[in-house]
mmCIF file of C-alpha atoms and ligand atoms in Angstrom:
data_model
loop_
_atom_site.group_PDB
_atom_site.id
_atom_site.type_symbol
_atom_site.label_atom_id
_atom_site.label_comp_id
_atom_site.label_asym_id
_atom_site.label_seq_id
_atom_site.Cartn_x
_atom_site.Cartn_y
_atom_site.Cartn_z
ATOM 1 C CA MET A 1 0.000 0.000 0.000
ATOM 2 C CA LEU A 2 1.240 3.514 -0.818
ATOM 3 C CA CYS A 3 1.441 6.285 1.773
ATOM 4 C CA CYS A 4 0.046 9.757 0.942
ATOM 5 C CA HIS A 5 3.435 10.981 -0.152
ATOM 6 C CA GLY A 6 3.844 7.990 -2.461
ATOM 7 C CA MET A 7 0.406 8.600 -4.005
ATOM 8 C CA LEU A 8 1.266 12.256 -4.589
ATOM 9 C CA THR A 9 4.533 11.382 -6.346
ATOM 10 C CA LEU A 10 2.719 8.817 -8.465
ATOM 11 C CA HIS A 11 0.091 11.432 -9.337
ATOM 12 C CA ARG A 12 2.791 13.932 -10.405
ATOM 13 C CA LEU A 13 4.563 11.281 -12.454
ATOM 14 C CA ALA A 14 1.283 10.422 -14.202
ATOM 15 C CA ASN A 15 0.819 14.129 -15.014
ATOM 16 C CA VAL A 16 4.240 14.244 -16.673
ATOM 17 C CA LEU A 17 3.728 11.033 -18.642
ATOM 18 C CA TYR A 18 0.086 11.768 -19.508
ATOM 19 C CA PRO A 19 -0.466 15.538 -19.232
ATOM 20 C CA PRO A 20 -4.140 16.205 -18.384
ATOM 21 C CA ALA A 21 -6.058 16.897 -21.592
ATOM 22 C CA CYS A 22 -8.979 19.225 -22.210
ATOM 23 C CA PRO A 23 -12.128 17.030 -22.039
ATOM 24 C CA ARG A 24 -13.633 18.899 -25.014
ATOM 25 C CA CYS A 25 -10.769 19.084 -27.554
ATOM 26 C CA ASP A 26 -7.979 16.875 -26.127
ATOM 27 C CA ARG A 27 -5.362 19.648 -26.242
ATOM 28 C CA SER A 28 -3.179 19.937 -23.156
ATOM 29 C CA LEU A 29 -4.456 22.045 -20.273
ATOM 30 C CA PRO A 30 -2.721 25.279 -19.140
ATOM 31 C CA ARG A 31 -2.738 24.020 -15.520
ATOM 32 C CA ALA A 32 -3.240 20.489 -14.245
ATOM 33 C CA ASP A 33 -6.294 21.652 -12.277
ATOM 34 C CA ALA A 34 -7.919 23.583 -15.181
ATOM 35 C CA ALA A 35 -11.370 22.374 -16.283
ATOM 36 C CA LEU A 36 -10.969 23.232 -19.994
ATOM 37 C CA CYS A 37 -8.200 24.600 -22.231
ATOM 38 C CA ARG A 38 -8.104 28.347 -22.827
ATOM 39 C CA SER A 39 -9.568 28.224 -26.329
ATOM 40 C CA CYS A 40 -12.530 26.050 -25.265
ATOM 41 C CA GLU A 41 -13.147 28.326 -22.283
ATOM 42 C CA ALA A 42 -13.089 31.382 -24.565
ATOM 43 C CA ALA A 43 -15.404 29.634 -27.062
ATOM 44 C CA MET A 44 -18.239 29.288 -24.515
ATOM 45 C CA PRO A 45 -20.783 31.950 -25.552
ATOM 46 C CA ARG A 46 -22.225 34.349 -22.963
ATOM 47 C CA PRO A 47 -25.633 36.064 -22.974
ATOM 48 C CA GLY A 48 -25.383 39.467 -24.686
ATOM 49 C CA ARG A 49 -25.981 42.467 -22.451
ATOM 50 C CA PRO A 50 -28.176 44.243 -21.571
ATOM 51 C CA LEU A 51 -30.152 41.458 -19.880
ATOM 52 C CA CYS A 52 -33.827 41.317 -18.946
ATOM 53 C CA LEU A 53 -33.760 42.065 -15.204
ATOM 54 C CA SER A 54 -36.357 39.382 -14.640
ATOM 55 C CA CYS A 55 -35.505 36.324 -16.738
ATOM 56 C CA GLY A 56 -31.916 37.215 -17.722
ATOM 57 C CA ILE A 57 -32.382 36.790 -21.470
ATOM 58 C CA GLY A 58 -30.161 38.951 -23.698
ATOM 59 C CA LEU A 59 -32.140 41.987 -24.902
ATOM 60 C CA SER A 60 -30.762 42.518 -28.364
ATOM 61 C CA GLY A 61 -33.977 43.934 -29.849
ATOM 62 C CA ALA A 62 -36.279 46.675 -28.650
ATOM 63 C CA PHE A 63 -36.730 47.136 -24.920
ATOM 64 C CA ASP A 64 -37.939 49.852 -22.635
ATOM 65 C CA ALA A 65 -35.935 51.776 -20.025
ATOM 66 C CA ARG A 66 -36.823 49.225 -17.307
ATOM 67 C CA LEU A 67 -34.875 46.488 -19.074
ATOM 68 C CA VAL A 68 -37.599 43.866 -18.823
ATOM 69 C CA CYS A 69 -38.389 41.725 -21.876
ATOM 70 C CA ALA A 70 -41.851 41.796 -23.444
ATOM 71 C CA ARG A 71 -42.569 38.270 -22.210
ATOM 72 C CA CYS A 72 -41.835 39.065 -18.551
ATOM 73 C CA ARG A 73 -43.810 42.305 -18.737
ATOM 74 C CA ALA A 74 -46.864 40.478 -20.126
ATOM 75 C CA ARG A 75 -46.646 37.555 -17.684
ATOM 76 C CA PRO A 76 -44.246 38.038 -14.786
ATOM 77 C CA PRO A 77 -42.595 34.725 -13.799
ATOM 78 C CA ALA A 78 -42.905 33.262 -10.271
ATOM 79 C CA PHE A 79 -39.167 33.876 -9.713
ATOM 80 C CA ALA A 80 -37.669 37.295 -9.135
ATOM 81 C CA GLY A 81 -34.630 36.875 -11.390
ATOM 82 C CA ALA A 82 -32.797 34.226 -13.428
ATOM 83 C CA ARG A 83 -29.147 34.351 -14.410
ATOM 84 C CA ALA A 84 -26.662 32.094 -16.227
ATOM 85 C CA PRO A 85 -23.019 32.753 -17.092
ATOM 86 C CA TRP A 86 -23.242 30.974 -20.486
ATOM 87 C CA LEU A 87 -25.524 30.277 -23.411
ATOM 88 C CA TYR A 88 -26.512 26.677 -24.132
ATOM 89 C CA LEU A 89 -24.931 26.753 -27.590
ATOM 90 C CA GLY A 90 -21.756 25.387 -29.218
ATOM 91 C CA ALA A 91 -18.940 25.000 -26.680
ATOM 92 C CA GLY A 92 -21.310 26.013 -23.843
ATOM 93 C CA ARG A 93 -23.680 23.180 -24.705
ATOM 94 C CA GLN A 94 -20.834 20.681 -25.095
ATOM 95 C CA ALA A 95 -19.350 21.597 -21.689
ATOM 96 C CA ILE A 96 -22.722 21.046 -19.963
ATOM 97 C CA ARG A 97 -23.157 17.720 -21.729
ATOM 98 C CA LEU A 98 -19.679 16.613 -20.600
ATOM 99 C CA LEU A 99 -20.758 17.339 -17.039
ATOM 100 C CA LYS A 100 -24.154 15.723 -17.409
ATOM 101 C CA TYR A 101 -23.310 12.522 -19.223
ATOM 102 C CA ARG A 102 -19.596 12.000 -18.506
ATOM 103 C CA HIS A 103 -19.576 13.220 -14.879
ATOM 104 C CA ARG A 104 -16.512 15.483 -15.233
ATOM 105 C CA ARG A 105 -16.056 16.627 -11.643
ATOM 106 C CA ARG A 106 -13.347 19.217 -12.249
ATOM 107 C CA LEU A 107 -15.545 20.796 -14.910
ATOM 108 C CA GLY A 108 -18.467 20.805 -12.460
ATOM 109 C CA ARG A 109 -16.368 22.583 -9.858
ATOM 110 C CA TRP A 110 -15.325 25.299 -12.315
ATOM 111 C CA LEU A 111 -18.872 25.751 -13.706
ATOM 112 C CA ALA A 112 -20.224 26.125 -10.152
ATOM 113 C CA GLU A 113 -17.556 28.633 -9.145
ATOM 114 C CA THR A 114 -18.300 30.739 -12.228
ATOM 115 C CA MET A 115 -22.050 30.486 -11.529
ATOM 116 C CA ALA A 116 -21.495 31.713 -7.948
ATOM 117 C CA HIS A 117 -19.419 34.588 -9.295
ATOM 118 C CA ARG A 118 -22.218 35.511 -11.721
ATOM 119 C CA ALA A 119 -24.779 35.378 -8.870
ATOM 120 C CA GLY A 120 -22.543 37.725 -6.864
ATOM 121 C CA GLU A 121 -22.497 40.210 -9.749
ATOM 122 C CA ASP A 122 -26.108 40.035 -10.862
ATOM 123 C CA LEU A 123 -28.384 38.808 -8.047
ATOM 124 C CA PRO A 124 -29.125 40.269 -4.573
ATOM 125 C CA VAL A 125 -27.094 37.614 -2.746
ATOM 126 C CA ALA A 126 -27.792 39.190 0.677
ATOM 127 C CA GLN A 127 -31.485 38.276 0.206
ATOM 128 C CA ILE A 128 -30.692 34.594 -0.365
ATOM 129 C CA ASP A 129 -31.050 32.363 2.720
ATOM 130 C CA LEU A 130 -30.973 28.919 1.161
ATOM 131 C CA VAL A 131 -29.629 27.239 -2.000
ATOM 132 C CA VAL A 132 -31.858 24.480 -3.421
ATOM 133 C CA PRO A 133 -31.288 22.238 -6.487
ATOM 134 C CA VAL A 134 -33.982 21.379 -9.019
ATOM 135 C CA PRO A 135 -34.649 17.786 -7.895
ATOM 136 C CA LEU A 136 -34.323 14.710 -10.053
ATOM 137 C CA HIS A 137 -36.779 11.885 -9.631
ATOM 138 C CA TRP A 138 -35.123 9.015 -7.722
ATOM 139 C CA LEU A 139 -35.498 6.784 -10.773
ATOM 140 C CA THR A 140 -33.658 9.243 -13.057
ATOM 141 C CA ARG A 141 -30.959 9.641 -10.396
ATOM 142 C CA ARG A 142 -30.569 5.866 -10.218
ATOM 143 C CA LEU A 143 -30.346 5.575 -14.024
ATOM 144 C CA ARG A 144 -27.798 8.404 -14.411
ATOM 145 C CA GLY A 145 -25.726 7.385 -11.394
ATOM 146 C CA ALA A 146 -25.242 11.050 -10.422
ATOM 147 C CA ASN A 147 -27.217 14.154 -9.650
ATOM 148 C CA HIS A 148 -25.308 16.960 -11.329
ATOM 149 C CA ALA A 149 -27.843 19.689 -10.399
ATOM 150 C CA ALA A 150 -27.414 18.812 -6.708
ATOM 151 C CA GLU A 151 -23.617 18.706 -7.097
ATOM 152 C CA LEU A 152 -23.592 22.111 -8.816
ATOM 153 C CA SER A 153 -25.896 23.633 -6.211
ATOM 154 C CA ALA A 154 -23.868 22.269 -3.265
ATOM 155 C CA ARG A 155 -20.748 23.880 -4.729
ATOM 156 C CA VAL A 156 -22.561 27.149 -5.492
ATOM 157 C CA ALA A 157 -23.840 27.221 -1.898
ATOM 158 C CA SER A 158 -20.387 26.750 -0.447
ATOM 159 C CA ALA A 159 -18.870 29.406 -2.767
ATOM 160 C CA LEU A 160 -21.589 31.869 -1.642
ATOM 161 C CA HIS A 161 -21.318 30.791 2.050
ATOM 162 C CA LYS A 162 -25.025 29.882 2.149
ATOM 163 C CA PRO A 163 -26.761 26.784 3.529
ATOM 164 C CA HIS A 164 -27.687 24.076 1.013
ATOM 165 C CA ASP A 165 -30.831 21.946 1.219
ATOM 166 C CA ALA A 166 -31.359 19.219 -1.371
ATOM 167 C CA LEU A 167 -34.550 18.047 0.392
ATOM 168 C CA ALA A 168 -36.443 21.357 0.382
ATOM 169 C CA LEU A 169 -38.014 20.588 -2.972
ATOM 170 C CA ARG A 170 -38.989 17.183 -4.303
ATOM 171 C CA ARG A 171 -40.474 15.716 -7.426
ATOM 172 C CA ARG A 172 -43.941 14.358 -6.810
ATOM 173 C CA ARG A 173 -44.098 12.180 -9.888
ATOM 174 C CA TRP A 174 -41.849 10.935 -12.621
ATOM 175 C CA THR A 175 -41.938 13.047 -15.792
ATOM 176 C CA PRO A 176 -40.519 12.171 -19.199
ATOM 177 C CA SER A 177 -37.242 13.954 -20.009
ATOM 178 C CA GLN A 178 -37.792 17.642 -20.761
ATOM 179 C CA THR A 179 -35.319 17.532 -23.633
ATOM 180 C CA ARG A 180 -37.833 15.491 -25.656
ATOM 181 C CA GLN A 181 -40.598 18.044 -25.194
ATOM 182 C CA ARG A 182 -40.141 20.726 -27.803
ATOM 183 C CA THR A 183 -42.724 23.425 -27.193
ATOM 184 C CA TRP A 184 -43.459 25.451 -24.091
ATOM 185 C CA GLN A 185 -46.971 23.936 -23.884
ATOM 186 C CA GLU A 186 -45.562 20.393 -23.957
ATOM 187 C CA ARG A 187 -42.950 21.212 -21.321
ATOM 188 C CA TRP A 188 -45.410 23.040 -19.105
ATOM 189 C CA ARG A 189 -47.923 20.165 -19.251
ATOM 190 C CA ASN A 190 -45.039 17.841 -18.418
ATOM 191 C CA VAL A 191 -43.816 19.616 -15.260
ATOM 192 C CA ARG A 192 -46.815 21.566 -13.970
ATOM 193 C CA GLU A 193 -47.641 20.401 -10.430
ATOM 194 C CA SER A 194 -44.807 17.864 -10.424
ATOM 195 C CA PHE A 195 -42.846 19.621 -7.639
ATOM 196 C CA GLN A 196 -43.614 20.043 -3.963
ATOM 197 C CA ALA A 197 -41.701 22.167 -1.452
ATOM 198 C CA ASP A 198 -41.465 21.496 2.279
ATOM 199 C CA PRO A 199 -42.881 24.544 4.147
ATOM 200 C CA ARG A 200 -40.823 23.669 7.267
ATOM 201 C CA ARG A 201 -37.671 24.146 5.231
ATOM 202 C CA VAL A 202 -38.549 27.091 2.982
ATOM 203 C CA GLN A 203 -41.122 29.283 4.740
ATOM 204 C CA GLY A 204 -40.058 32.934 4.807
ATOM 205 C CA GLN A 205 -36.765 32.109 3.068
ATOM 206 C CA GLY A 206 -35.127 33.727 0.064
ATOM 207 C CA ILE A 207 -34.289 30.800 -2.226
ATOM 208 C CA LEU A 208 -31.642 30.391 -4.898
ATOM 209 C CA LEU A 209 -32.826 27.587 -7.184
ATOM 210 C CA VAL A 210 -29.986 25.894 -9.103
ATOM 211 C CA ASP A 211 -30.085 23.778 -12.272
ATOM 212 C CA ASP A 212 -27.739 23.038 -15.163
ATOM 213 C CA VAL A 213 -29.763 24.546 -18.035
ATOM 214 C CA LEU A 214 -32.695 26.917 -18.398
ATOM 215 C CA THR A 215 -34.521 26.162 -21.650
ATOM 216 C CA THR A 216 -38.100 27.398 -21.901
ATOM 217 C CA GLY A 217 -38.196 28.190 -18.186
ATOM 218 C CA ALA A 218 -41.066 25.715 -17.586
ATOM 219 C CA THR A 219 -39.185 23.724 -14.924
ATOM 220 C CA ALA A 220 -37.925 26.866 -13.156
ATOM 221 C CA GLN A 221 -41.449 28.290 -13.214
ATOM 222 C CA ALA A 222 -42.980 25.083 -11.767
ATOM 223 C CA CYS A 223 -40.308 24.907 -9.013
ATOM 224 C CA ALA A 224 -40.671 28.609 -8.160
ATOM 225 C CA GLN A 225 -44.463 28.232 -7.926
ATOM 226 C CA ALA A 226 -44.079 25.240 -5.563
ATOM 227 C CA LEU A 227 -41.585 27.182 -3.397
ATOM 228 C CA ARG A 228 -43.813 30.247 -3.284
ATOM 229 C CA ALA A 229 -46.861 28.073 -2.458
ATOM 230 C CA ALA A 230 -44.889 26.682 0.515
ATOM 231 C CA GLY A 231 -44.222 30.213 1.768
ATOM 232 C CA SER A 232 -40.822 31.159 0.308
ATOM 233 C CA ARG A 233 -40.291 34.906 0.387
ATOM 234 C CA GLU A 234 -38.736 35.048 -3.082
ATOM 235 C CA VAL A 235 -37.003 32.781 -5.545
ATOM 236 C CA PHE A 236 -33.998 33.474 -7.760
ATOM 237 C CA VAL A 237 -32.784 31.058 -10.424
ATOM 238 C CA LEU A 238 -29.164 30.321 -11.287
ATOM 239 C CA THR A 239 -28.203 27.917 -14.082
ATOM 240 C CA ALA A 240 -24.882 27.191 -15.794
ATOM 241 C CA ALA A 241 -26.384 27.934 -19.201
ATOM 242 C CA ARG A 242 -29.585 29.077 -20.861
ATOM 243 C CA THR A 243 -30.923 28.637 -24.358
ATOM 244 C CA PRO A 244 -30.937 31.866 -26.350
ATOM 245 C CA LEU A 245 -34.563 31.320 -27.363
ATOM 246 C CA GLN A 246 -37.404 33.503 -26.257
ATOM 247 C CA TRP A 247 -39.338 31.793 -23.544
ATOM 248 C CA ARG A 248 -42.772 31.938 -21.931
ATOM 249 C CA THR A 249 -44.240 31.696 -18.462
ATOM 250 C CA ARG A 250 -47.585 30.210 -19.437
HETATM 251 ZN ZN1 ZN B 1 -10.164 22.478 -25.277
HETATM 252 ZN ZN1 ZN B 2 -37.574 38.499 -19.354
#
């Protein structure tokens, strides 16, 4: 059996013989602890500013002085603000998929740290009392072998020095994967009323809801409604990436 020192030497030797490669493009990494190489990191697209203050979508077209998109003005979402450091496109989409389906832990750590940084810049962090992941159904968790949303949210919570509670919100029933539902109506029908929050854990609390991707916003809306119904004071949403599409709340 090797002692700690022996393991460390072996680890260093392995790094020299097999320098850690970027999980996206296989080029060598600038530092052994880097999540991606510099060019992949730079290739991950970010939402264009200004952002809608409510849902965080890039406002490239017409907008009024309040910086709220037409969709949020017509039907305000149940959450007070949603932010994501990246767009779910190109290298951004590939990085999330590496986390989701290949369980790249170092990548997860870096994504979460960047998400926490974005929350610090763009969300009222002082109003957040509790960080909560979008829950997976136990069956999905069993099939995937990991719960990346819960891993991201635990890391975000520790970076923001906030408590984390993975049991505050649960899935009441199994729903088919959201990625197969194309339209907002399909997604909303799929997730509506499928979440339940525990009032003993969330009452009066400011919640930061964490997930990997925000697509149409149907899941975030359903979770925020469940949290508000259980007495949460307000809900903010933080995801690693969001689709650049317009989205709807109903
Ligand atoms: Zn790369
Ligand atoms: Zn909006």
